[in-house]
């Protein structure tokens, strides 16, 4: 007991069977002075748990019964105890095994064990019946015992002659037989036990022929022989009909006897062998026919008289034949019947020989061939192999075949044709009922990192229709951008198919140090497309890639799982251990990368030299041989860009031509002038350009370029013309810093510039926007020679 909270807890294991309840006296003490106390009595009852199994008592249970005991009769009352109580001690009895013939009955409540069907010691001499007792607890506990019943024989079977047909046995003997020669041996079988089954033979009477010509010398053997001193004469007596009695040695209720007539036929010399009516017997039999079903009958004839003409049939089997397990032939009638039910799926055809042997002293025989074809019955349901499949798919991949179901049915024709269907509806998946292919419905996307369980059944088309047990498909959806790797290989799909196992093991070795149970799983194999003839093995670069495949360049996409046992995860609540690309890619690349593409490292190249590059998930829009490159995603994008650029170039050319034509008609619009700080005080020695109307000779016509590409022109003692930069004549861009001059009066032309179309120099008024061509004293135009960086006068 907790002294503070008063909580009472169990301190040791309890056993209700030892002590069913406890009485506790609890005391509470306050903290006052003086301390006051209170007491309470607590009775704790122990509830029973089903922790004791029932136990049989009064063992062993055994009894001995005569096989003719009257039924029903009670043999035992089984008893068992259980130390528990209540429902845990409520016992029920049941038979576990040994009662296949339903000879016994067991009362489940009282345990009374009774015989309810007649016994036959000749069939079953003893019984061992396993009995189980079960209590009513949860979980239930049990005990077992064995009841032994021994059956005592009663003389209830008379001897039965083997080979007797309608109470008659026929023997043949040549007329030249000597005294003591055995005519034939009688065999009678008595299934009783001991003396009750011991048979003796007696020649009781001669119905046809002369008495005492034949005798049974050894009553225990049943051999009939020619009597001493007797000479047989077929011409006098050719037929004898004897009565033989077979009796057992039973005493209760006495010996039982059976008689048979023995026909002894005298015959001449055996000079003919049996001949079959057909050289080949054929028959069809359904596999569902019962035991003893007559399949066919063979017939052979012997032209000899009497014994020499009597035919006996037997089977002659080729080495390794199992026909003897399923067929038996009657030795006298030649009827071939079923000994055991057939199974076409085990053996669909039997071929053997039947031998017909006459009964002459020197037996002659012949044989015929028998072919039996077993016809199919729809008695097998389809079976899945395997019945549990694990698949993984990118969550947005609605084109991949997740699995192709495989169910087989050993039956024939319609019974072997299998169709598939969902056992439970799956909203995001579709199933092709004939091919068994399972895919994501087009346009659907699965949930990333989700697990789906699909169930299917297979049904045959036979009658009646047989349906398989459900098969399961586990589908794990993942993000291909983080879980899928790809490698380019310089080999064809056919070559890779032969090296698939090597590829998986080579890749798995790269991760084995970190993940000992790692498994590499191929997702798909894609043929790559590139320019060049179909014989090249290297993909050319550039934009001229076209959709042709040489068959020697593929991309293999795969993913990595940490534990190979993930393929057996039947529990869909447990996620598969995918290795992310950030961990998987560095292990196989050089230099190590967590994304993008790189060369394979030395270990991977050594194990699989056909690898070109390794990448994390990328565009794998490979095209087949029949898809033009221009129809691919890349082709469409490149074509669009080229068309846009072509239109832009054409528009630019049209604008350029229009501007050139327009600019030749009139001078260009001047830009607001800029007055150079050196315009009023030119540097000494700077070349001068004569102003309009200036008649001075030797005007400076040179043009000099400054460090910032400016061109400056000076007029004598007035202004300095500054040109921003040198440009081609067809360049219509405005000058960055146009030449300007500071006007003395507002009506002066206060700026000069160069017409980019003609190269002529003109003056302009920055306020009125008036302009005029600058002329030399001779009336010629002043030209700007851009190439020589100087002005010229015309």
Short mmCIF file of C-alpha atoms in Angstrom, two decimals, residues 115-547:
data_model
loop_
_atom_site.label_atom_id
_atom_site.label_comp_id
_atom_site.label_asym_id
_atom_site.label_seq_id
_atom_site.Cartn_x
_atom_site.Cartn_y
_atom_site.Cartn_z
CA UNK A 115 -20.00 -47.97 -30.51
CA UNK A 116 -22.70 -47.03 -33.02
CA UNK A 117 -21.84 -49.16 -36.10
CA UNK A 118 -21.15 -52.84 -36.63
CA UNK A 119 -17.59 -54.08 -36.56
CA UNK A 120 -15.74 -56.30 -38.97
CA UNK A 121 -12.48 -57.70 -37.67
CA UNK A 122 -11.61 -58.97 -41.13
CA UNK A 123 -11.54 -55.36 -42.31
CA UNK A 124 -10.24 -53.55 -39.24
CA UNK A 125 -8.90 -55.61 -36.35
CA UNK A 126 -8.38 -52.66 -33.98
CA UNK A 127 -9.11 -48.98 -33.49
CA UNK A 128 -7.13 -46.18 -31.84
CA UNK A 129 -9.32 -43.12 -31.35
CA UNK A 130 -7.74 -39.87 -30.17
CA UNK A 131 -10.01 -37.89 -27.81
CA UNK A 132 -9.55 -34.25 -26.91
CA UNK A 133 -11.04 -32.35 -23.99
CA UNK A 134 -11.25 -28.55 -24.21
CA UNK A 135 -12.10 -26.07 -21.46
CA UNK A 136 -14.18 -22.93 -22.02
CA UNK A 137 -11.44 -20.41 -21.27
CA UNK A 138 -9.89 -17.92 -23.65
CA UNK A 139 -7.59 -19.04 -24.94
CA UNK A 140 -8.93 -22.56 -24.54
CA UNK A 141 -6.63 -25.22 -23.05
CA UNK A 142 -6.83 -28.89 -24.02
CA UNK A 143 -5.68 -32.38 -23.16
CA UNK A 144 -5.73 -35.60 -25.21
CA UNK A 145 -6.03 -39.28 -24.58
CA UNK A 146 -6.29 -42.39 -26.76
CA UNK A 147 -9.09 -44.93 -26.65
CA UNK A 148 -8.05 -48.40 -27.86
CA UNK A 149 -10.63 -50.92 -29.09
CA UNK A 150 -9.58 -54.43 -30.12
CA UNK A 151 -12.00 -56.48 -32.27
CA UNK A 152 -12.16 -60.24 -31.67
CA UNK A 153 -12.92 -62.55 -34.56
CA UNK A 154 -16.17 -64.45 -34.94
CA UNK A 155 -16.52 -67.19 -37.50
CA UNK A 156 -18.89 -65.27 -39.70
CA UNK A 157 -17.31 -65.90 -43.12
CA UNK A 158 -17.45 -69.06 -45.14
CA UNK A 159 -14.55 -69.88 -47.45
CA UNK A 160 -14.88 -68.42 -50.93
CA UNK A 161 -13.30 -70.12 -53.91
CA UNK A 162 -11.01 -67.91 -55.91
CA UNK A 163 -11.52 -67.98 -59.67
CA UNK A 164 -14.97 -69.57 -59.33
CA UNK A 165 -17.41 -68.25 -61.90
CA UNK A 166 -21.02 -68.80 -60.96
CA UNK A 167 -19.99 -71.60 -58.61
CA UNK A 168 -18.03 -73.46 -61.28
CA UNK A 169 -14.33 -74.01 -61.81
CA UNK A 170 -13.12 -75.64 -64.95
CA UNK A 171 -9.91 -77.64 -65.33
CA UNK A 172 -8.48 -79.14 -68.48
CA UNK A 173 -6.28 -82.18 -68.74
CA UNK A 174 -4.94 -84.10 -71.64
CA UNK A 175 -6.11 -87.58 -72.12
CA UNK A 176 -2.52 -88.72 -71.85
CA UNK A 177 -2.28 -87.64 -68.23
CA UNK A 178 -0.64 -90.15 -65.87
CA UNK A 179 -1.86 -91.21 -62.43
CA UNK A 180 -0.89 -88.59 -59.90
CA UNK A 181 -0.92 -85.77 -62.42
CA UNK A 182 -2.64 -82.72 -60.98
CA UNK A 183 -5.74 -81.65 -62.83
CA UNK A 184 -5.98 -78.31 -61.08
CA UNK A 185 -5.58 -76.55 -57.74
CA UNK A 186 -8.51 -75.13 -55.85
CA UNK A 187 -8.02 -72.00 -53.76
CA UNK A 188 -10.61 -70.85 -51.25
CA UNK A 189 -10.09 -67.81 -49.09
CA UNK A 190 -11.62 -67.28 -45.64
CA UNK A 191 -11.03 -63.78 -44.16
CA UNK A 192 -11.63 -64.98 -40.60
CA UNK A 193 -8.75 -65.21 -38.12
CA UNK A 194 -6.97 -68.30 -36.82
CA UNK A 195 -8.83 -71.60 -37.09
CA UNK A 196 -11.87 -69.69 -38.29
CA UNK A 197 -9.96 -68.93 -41.47
CA UNK A 198 -8.17 -72.27 -41.91
CA UNK A 199 -9.61 -74.04 -45.00
CA UNK A 200 -9.69 -77.76 -45.88
CA UNK A 201 -10.88 -79.30 -49.18
CA UNK A 202 -12.94 -82.45 -49.79
CA UNK A 203 -13.96 -84.07 -53.08
CA UNK A 204 -17.54 -84.79 -52.21
CA UNK A 205 -19.14 -86.20 -55.32
CA UNK A 206 -18.84 -86.88 -59.04
CA UNK A 207 -21.91 -85.68 -60.88
CA UNK A 208 -20.78 -86.52 -64.39
CA UNK A 209 -18.30 -89.18 -65.36
CA UNK A 210 -16.91 -92.15 -63.53
CA UNK A 211 -16.40 -92.11 -59.80
CA UNK A 212 -12.96 -92.30 -58.21
CA UNK A 213 -11.08 -91.13 -61.28
CA UNK A 214 -9.97 -88.00 -59.41
CA UNK A 215 -8.90 -87.37 -55.85
CA UNK A 216 -7.79 -84.57 -53.50
CA UNK A 217 -4.73 -85.97 -51.79
CA UNK A 218 -3.85 -83.03 -49.51
CA UNK A 219 -6.98 -81.59 -47.96
CA UNK A 220 -5.12 -78.41 -46.97
CA UNK A 221 -4.01 -77.66 -50.53
CA UNK A 222 -7.05 -78.37 -52.69
CA UNK A 223 -5.10 -80.00 -55.54
CA UNK A 224 -7.21 -82.36 -57.70
CA UNK A 225 -5.17 -85.11 -59.34
CA UNK A 226 -5.70 -88.29 -61.34
CA UNK A 227 -6.29 -91.24 -59.02
CA UNK A 228 -3.86 -94.06 -58.84
CA UNK A 229 -4.39 -96.86 -61.32
CA UNK A 230 -6.66 -94.74 -63.53
CA UNK A 231 -6.08 -94.22 -67.21
CA UNK A 232 -8.11 -91.48 -68.79
CA UNK A 233 -9.70 -92.06 -72.14
CA UNK A 234 -11.22 -89.00 -73.84
CA UNK A 235 -13.04 -91.17 -76.35
CA UNK A 236 -14.94 -92.87 -73.51
CA UNK A 237 -15.43 -89.97 -71.12
CA UNK A 238 -14.50 -86.49 -72.20
CA UNK A 239 -16.05 -84.61 -69.33
CA UNK A 240 -16.17 -84.93 -65.53
CA UNK A 241 -18.18 -82.77 -63.17
CA UNK A 242 -16.95 -82.94 -59.56
CA UNK A 243 -18.28 -81.38 -56.37
CA UNK A 244 -15.63 -80.02 -53.98
CA UNK A 245 -16.41 -78.65 -50.53
CA UNK A 246 -14.18 -76.15 -48.72
CA UNK A 247 -14.75 -75.86 -44.95
CA UNK A 248 -13.09 -73.74 -42.27
CA UNK A 249 -12.07 -75.02 -38.80
CA UNK A 250 -14.28 -72.73 -36.77
CA UNK A 251 -16.14 -74.02 -33.70
CA UNK A 252 -18.50 -71.15 -32.90
CA UNK A 253 -21.07 -71.51 -34.33
CA UNK A 254 -19.25 -74.38 -36.06
CA UNK A 255 -17.41 -74.89 -39.33
CA UNK A 256 -18.74 -73.02 -42.34
CA UNK A 257 -18.51 -74.63 -45.74
CA UNK A 258 -18.77 -73.65 -49.40
CA UNK A 259 -19.01 -76.00 -52.31
CA UNK A 260 -17.96 -75.55 -55.87
CA UNK A 261 -18.40 -77.64 -58.95
CA UNK A 262 -15.25 -78.55 -60.78
CA UNK A 263 -15.60 -79.34 -64.45
CA UNK A 264 -12.76 -81.53 -65.71
CA UNK A 265 -12.52 -81.62 -69.47
CA UNK A 266 -10.33 -84.08 -71.29
CA UNK A 267 -8.75 -82.68 -74.43
CA UNK A 268 -6.55 -83.59 -77.21
CA UNK A 269 -3.07 -82.20 -77.88
CA UNK A 270 -2.70 -78.43 -77.66
CA UNK A 271 -1.73 -77.24 -81.12
CA UNK A 272 -3.50 -73.83 -81.36
CA UNK A 273 -2.74 -70.59 -79.58
CA UNK A 274 -5.41 -68.01 -78.63
CA UNK A 275 -6.17 -65.31 -81.19
CA UNK A 276 -7.61 -61.87 -80.29
CA UNK A 277 -10.47 -60.37 -82.22
CA UNK A 278 -8.48 -57.13 -82.66
CA UNK A 279 -4.79 -56.36 -82.84
CA UNK A 280 -5.38 -53.02 -81.08
CA UNK A 281 -8.01 -52.11 -78.50
CA UNK A 282 -8.63 -48.42 -77.80
CA UNK A 283 -10.93 -46.74 -75.33
CA UNK A 284 -11.60 -43.30 -73.84
CA UNK A 285 -12.53 -42.97 -70.20
CA UNK A 286 -13.31 -39.86 -68.16
CA UNK A 287 -11.11 -39.23 -65.19
CA UNK A 288 -14.13 -39.01 -62.88
CA UNK A 289 -15.31 -42.60 -63.42
CA UNK A 290 -15.55 -44.67 -60.21
CA UNK A 291 -13.62 -47.75 -59.22
CA UNK A 292 -14.79 -50.98 -60.97
CA UNK A 293 -15.97 -49.00 -64.00
CA UNK A 294 -15.66 -51.23 -67.07
CA UNK A 295 -13.32 -49.62 -69.57
CA UNK A 296 -13.28 -52.27 -72.29
CA UNK A 297 -13.26 -56.00 -72.86
CA UNK A 298 -10.75 -57.98 -74.82
CA UNK A 299 -11.77 -61.29 -76.42
CA UNK A 300 -9.54 -64.13 -77.59
CA UNK A 301 -10.54 -67.51 -79.07
CA UNK A 302 -8.71 -70.86 -79.09
CA UNK A 303 -9.78 -73.47 -81.59
CA UNK A 304 -8.44 -76.32 -79.54
CA UNK A 305 -10.82 -78.52 -77.66
CA UNK A 306 -11.59 -78.18 -74.05
CA UNK A 307 -8.57 -77.09 -71.98
CA UNK A 308 -6.44 -76.26 -74.94
CA UNK A 309 -9.14 -73.80 -76.00
CA UNK A 310 -9.68 -72.19 -72.58
CA UNK A 311 -8.19 -68.69 -72.44
CA UNK A 312 -6.96 -66.76 -69.38
CA UNK A 313 -6.16 -63.06 -69.59
CA UNK A 314 -3.42 -61.11 -67.87
CA UNK A 315 -1.74 -57.73 -68.17
CA UNK A 316 1.75 -57.36 -69.54
CA UNK A 317 3.14 -53.93 -68.72
CA UNK A 318 6.15 -52.16 -70.25
CA UNK A 319 8.96 -51.11 -67.98
CA UNK A 320 8.04 -48.14 -65.81
CA UNK A 321 4.33 -48.33 -66.59
CA UNK A 322 1.86 -47.38 -63.86
CA UNK A 323 -1.10 -49.04 -65.55
CA UNK A 324 -1.20 -51.78 -62.90
CA UNK A 325 -2.10 -49.13 -60.30
CA UNK A 326 -5.24 -48.11 -62.19
CA UNK A 327 -6.42 -51.11 -64.21
CA UNK A 328 -7.22 -54.75 -63.53
CA UNK A 329 -8.31 -57.41 -65.96
CA UNK A 330 -10.60 -60.26 -65.17
CA UNK A 331 -8.63 -63.43 -66.03
CA UNK A 332 -11.59 -65.24 -67.55
CA UNK A 333 -13.75 -62.52 -69.12
CA UNK A 334 -11.05 -60.16 -70.32
CA UNK A 335 -12.93 -57.19 -68.86
CA UNK A 336 -10.55 -54.32 -68.08
CA UNK A 337 -11.93 -52.22 -65.24
CA UNK A 338 -10.74 -49.45 -62.99
CA UNK A 339 -8.78 -50.45 -59.93
CA UNK A 340 -8.25 -46.86 -58.83
CA UNK A 341 -9.77 -43.57 -59.92
CA UNK A 342 -7.84 -41.86 -62.69
CA UNK A 343 -6.28 -38.42 -62.73
CA UNK A 344 -5.69 -37.04 -66.19
CA UNK A 345 -3.35 -34.38 -64.86
CA UNK A 346 -1.07 -37.15 -63.57
CA UNK A 347 -1.31 -39.52 -66.54
CA UNK A 348 -3.43 -38.91 -69.62
CA UNK A 349 -2.63 -42.05 -71.62
CA UNK A 350 -1.88 -45.68 -70.83
CA UNK A 351 -0.47 -48.27 -73.19
CA UNK A 352 0.02 -51.91 -72.28
CA UNK A 353 -0.44 -55.42 -73.59
CA UNK A 354 -2.99 -58.08 -72.65
CA UNK A 355 -1.82 -61.65 -72.86
CA UNK A 356 -4.24 -64.49 -73.54
CA UNK A 357 -2.95 -67.89 -72.47
CA UNK A 358 -4.66 -71.17 -73.10
CA UNK A 359 -4.92 -73.86 -70.48
CA UNK A 360 -3.06 -76.59 -72.27
CA UNK A 361 -0.33 -78.65 -70.70
CA UNK A 362 2.12 -76.76 -72.79
CA UNK A 363 0.46 -73.38 -72.61
CA UNK A 364 0.32 -71.27 -75.71
CA UNK A 365 -0.32 -67.55 -75.62
CA UNK A 366 -0.66 -64.42 -77.70
CA UNK A 367 -0.96 -60.71 -76.93
CA UNK A 368 -2.72 -57.60 -78.12
CA UNK A 369 -2.14 -53.89 -77.54
CA UNK A 370 -4.45 -51.74 -75.43
CA UNK A 371 -4.41 -47.94 -75.52
CA UNK A 372 -6.58 -46.07 -73.03
CA UNK A 373 -6.93 -42.29 -73.26
CA UNK A 374 -8.06 -40.41 -70.17
CA UNK A 375 -10.59 -37.66 -70.92
CA UNK A 376 -10.45 -34.44 -68.97
CA UNK A 377 -13.01 -33.29 -66.42
CA UNK A 378 -12.89 -29.79 -64.99
CA UNK A 379 -11.85 -30.86 -61.51
CA UNK A 380 -9.01 -28.45 -60.83
CA UNK A 381 -9.21 -24.82 -59.82
CA UNK A 382 -6.59 -22.40 -61.15
CA UNK A 383 -3.62 -21.77 -58.86
CA UNK A 384 -1.48 -18.65 -58.67
CA UNK A 385 2.29 -19.00 -58.71
CA UNK A 386 3.32 -16.96 -56.88
CA UNK A 387 0.27 -16.01 -54.85
CA UNK A 388 1.94 -12.97 -53.27
CA UNK A 389 3.71 -10.34 -55.38
CA UNK A 390 5.49 -7.16 -54.38
CA UNK A 391 5.71 -4.28 -56.89
CA UNK A 392 6.87 -0.68 -56.75
CA UNK A 393 5.82 2.15 -59.07
CA UNK A 394 6.36 5.87 -59.41
CA UNK A 395 3.26 7.59 -58.03
CA UNK A 396 2.61 9.40 -61.34
CA UNK A 397 3.46 6.54 -63.71
CA UNK A 398 0.18 5.34 -65.26
CA UNK A 399 1.87 3.44 -68.09
CA UNK A 400 3.92 0.85 -66.24
CA UNK A 401 2.71 -2.73 -65.95
CA UNK A 402 2.90 -3.42 -62.22
CA UNK A 403 2.65 -7.16 -62.60
CA UNK A 404 1.43 -9.84 -64.95
CA UNK A 405 -0.58 -12.35 -62.97
CA UNK A 406 0.12 -16.00 -63.64
CA UNK A 407 -2.39 -18.68 -62.77
CA UNK A 408 -2.38 -22.15 -64.26
CA UNK A 409 -5.05 -24.80 -64.51
CA UNK A 410 -3.95 -28.34 -65.40
CA UNK A 411 -7.30 -29.10 -67.00
CA UNK A 412 -7.77 -29.05 -70.77
CA UNK A 413 -9.61 -26.84 -73.26
CA UNK A 414 -12.05 -24.49 -71.56
CA UNK A 415 -11.01 -25.78 -68.16
CA UNK A 416 -7.47 -24.53 -68.75
CA UNK A 417 -8.43 -21.06 -69.98
CA UNK A 418 -8.08 -18.62 -67.13
CA UNK A 419 -9.56 -15.17 -66.67
CA UNK A 420 -8.66 -12.76 -63.91
CA UNK A 421 -10.70 -10.34 -61.86
CA UNK A 422 -10.40 -8.27 -58.73
CA UNK A 423 -11.36 -10.08 -55.55
CA UNK A 424 -11.85 -6.69 -53.91
CA UNK A 425 -12.48 -3.50 -55.87
CA UNK A 426 -9.41 -1.28 -56.42
CA UNK A 427 -10.30 2.29 -57.43
CA UNK A 428 -6.94 3.38 -58.86
CA UNK A 429 -5.99 0.21 -60.73
CA UNK A 430 -7.14 -1.70 -63.78
CA UNK A 431 -6.79 -5.37 -64.65
CA UNK A 432 -6.79 -6.94 -68.11
CA UNK A 433 -8.88 -10.03 -67.48
CA UNK A 434 -7.27 -12.23 -70.14
CA UNK A 435 -3.62 -11.17 -70.05
CA UNK A 436 -3.59 -10.60 -66.29
CA UNK A 437 -1.69 -7.30 -66.53
CA UNK A 438 -2.19 -4.85 -63.68
CA UNK A 439 -1.70 -1.11 -64.26
CA UNK A 440 -2.61 2.22 -62.75
CA UNK A 441 -5.68 3.67 -64.45
CA UNK A 442 -4.63 6.24 -67.06
CA UNK A 443 -4.76 9.74 -65.63
CA UNK A 444 -4.69 8.56 -62.00
CA UNK A 445 -1.90 9.40 -59.59
CA UNK A 446 -1.14 7.37 -56.51
CA UNK A 447 -0.28 8.84 -53.14
CA UNK A 448 3.46 9.22 -52.62
CA UNK A 449 4.95 6.79 -50.09
CA UNK A 450 1.66 4.89 -49.88
CA UNK A 451 1.13 1.14 -49.93
CA UNK A 452 -1.78 -0.53 -51.73
CA UNK A 453 -2.91 -4.13 -51.42
CA UNK A 454 -4.78 -5.64 -54.34
CA UNK A 455 -6.45 -9.05 -54.34
CA UNK A 456 -7.30 -11.13 -57.38
CA UNK A 457 -8.88 -14.44 -58.23
CA UNK A 458 -8.59 -16.58 -61.34
CA UNK A 459 -11.50 -18.54 -62.76
CA UNK A 460 -11.44 -21.17 -65.49
CA UNK A 461 -14.00 -21.43 -68.27
CA UNK A 462 -14.91 -25.05 -67.60
CA UNK A 463 -18.13 -26.46 -66.25
CA UNK A 464 -18.60 -26.14 -63.41
CA UNK A 465 -16.43 -23.02 -63.14
CA UNK A 466 -13.59 -23.42 -60.68
CA UNK A 467 -12.19 -20.36 -58.92
CA UNK A 468 -8.79 -20.02 -57.28
CA UNK A 469 -7.94 -18.80 -53.84
CA UNK A 470 -7.19 -15.06 -53.78
CA UNK A 471 -3.72 -13.85 -54.73
CA UNK A 472 -2.28 -10.64 -53.31
CA UNK A 473 -0.31 -7.82 -54.94
CA UNK A 474 1.44 -5.25 -52.77
CA UNK A 475 2.10 -1.95 -54.59
CA UNK A 476 4.40 0.69 -53.08
CA UNK A 477 4.13 4.16 -54.66
CA UNK A 478 7.24 6.35 -54.50
CA UNK A 479 8.51 9.66 -55.83
CA UNK A 480 10.74 8.91 -58.83
CA UNK A 481 12.62 12.20 -58.31
CA UNK A 482 13.98 11.00 -54.96
CA UNK A 483 14.01 7.23 -55.26
CA UNK A 484 14.83 6.40 -58.90
CA UNK A 485 18.32 6.24 -60.41
CA UNK A 486 19.24 5.77 -64.06
CA UNK A 487 22.34 4.66 -65.93
CA UNK A 488 23.18 4.83 -69.63
CA UNK A 489 24.62 1.61 -71.04
CA UNK A 490 26.33 0.99 -74.36
CA UNK A 491 24.51 -2.24 -75.10
CA UNK A 492 21.23 -3.46 -76.53
CA UNK A 493 18.16 -4.60 -74.62
CA UNK A 494 18.84 -8.21 -75.63
CA UNK A 495 22.42 -8.03 -74.36
CA UNK A 496 21.28 -6.46 -71.11
CA UNK A 497 18.63 -9.15 -70.60
CA UNK A 498 21.43 -11.73 -70.45
CA UNK A 499 23.30 -9.64 -67.86
CA UNK A 500 20.42 -8.48 -65.69
CA UNK A 501 21.47 -10.54 -62.67
CA UNK A 502 25.09 -9.37 -63.03
CA UNK A 503 23.96 -5.74 -63.20
CA UNK A 504 21.83 -6.05 -60.05
CA UNK A 505 24.56 -7.82 -58.09
CA UNK A 506 27.26 -5.37 -59.29
CA UNK A 507 25.20 -2.40 -58.19
CA UNK A 508 24.24 -4.05 -54.90
CA UNK A 509 27.94 -4.51 -54.00
CA UNK A 510 28.37 -0.73 -54.00
CA UNK A 511 25.87 -0.43 -51.15
CA UNK A 512 26.64 -3.64 -49.25
CA UNK A 513 28.99 -2.00 -46.75
CA UNK A 514 26.24 0.32 -45.54
CA UNK A 515 23.24 -1.94 -46.19
CA UNK A 516 24.29 -5.62 -45.81
CA UNK A 517 20.91 -6.87 -47.03
CA UNK A 518 20.59 -4.36 -49.86
CA UNK A 519 18.77 -5.22 -53.06
CA UNK A 520 18.86 -3.40 -56.40
CA UNK A 521 15.63 -3.68 -58.41
CA UNK A 522 15.34 -2.72 -62.07
CA UNK A 523 12.37 -0.43 -62.74
CA UNK A 524 12.48 -0.38 -66.54
CA UNK A 525 14.81 -0.45 -69.57
CA UNK A 526 14.46 2.26 -72.20
CA UNK A 527 16.02 2.45 -75.65
CA UNK A 528 17.73 5.80 -76.17
CA UNK A 529 17.42 7.86 -79.40
CA UNK A 530 20.20 9.85 -81.10
CA UNK A 531 21.58 10.85 -84.49
CA UNK A 532 23.76 8.62 -86.60
CA UNK A 533 23.48 5.34 -88.43
CA UNK A 534 22.24 2.24 -86.75
CA UNK A 535 25.76 0.85 -86.47
CA UNK A 536 27.24 3.54 -84.23
CA UNK A 537 27.34 3.05 -80.48
CA UNK A 538 28.07 6.63 -79.31
CA UNK A 539 25.29 9.20 -79.13
CA UNK A 540 26.28 12.38 -81.03
CA UNK A 541 25.82 15.76 -79.42
CA UNK A 542 24.20 18.90 -80.82
CA UNK A 543 20.75 19.72 -82.06
CA UNK A 544 20.70 17.31 -84.97
CA UNK A 545 19.58 14.40 -82.85
CA UNK A 546 16.91 12.39 -84.66
CA UNK A 547 14.66 9.59 -83.52
#
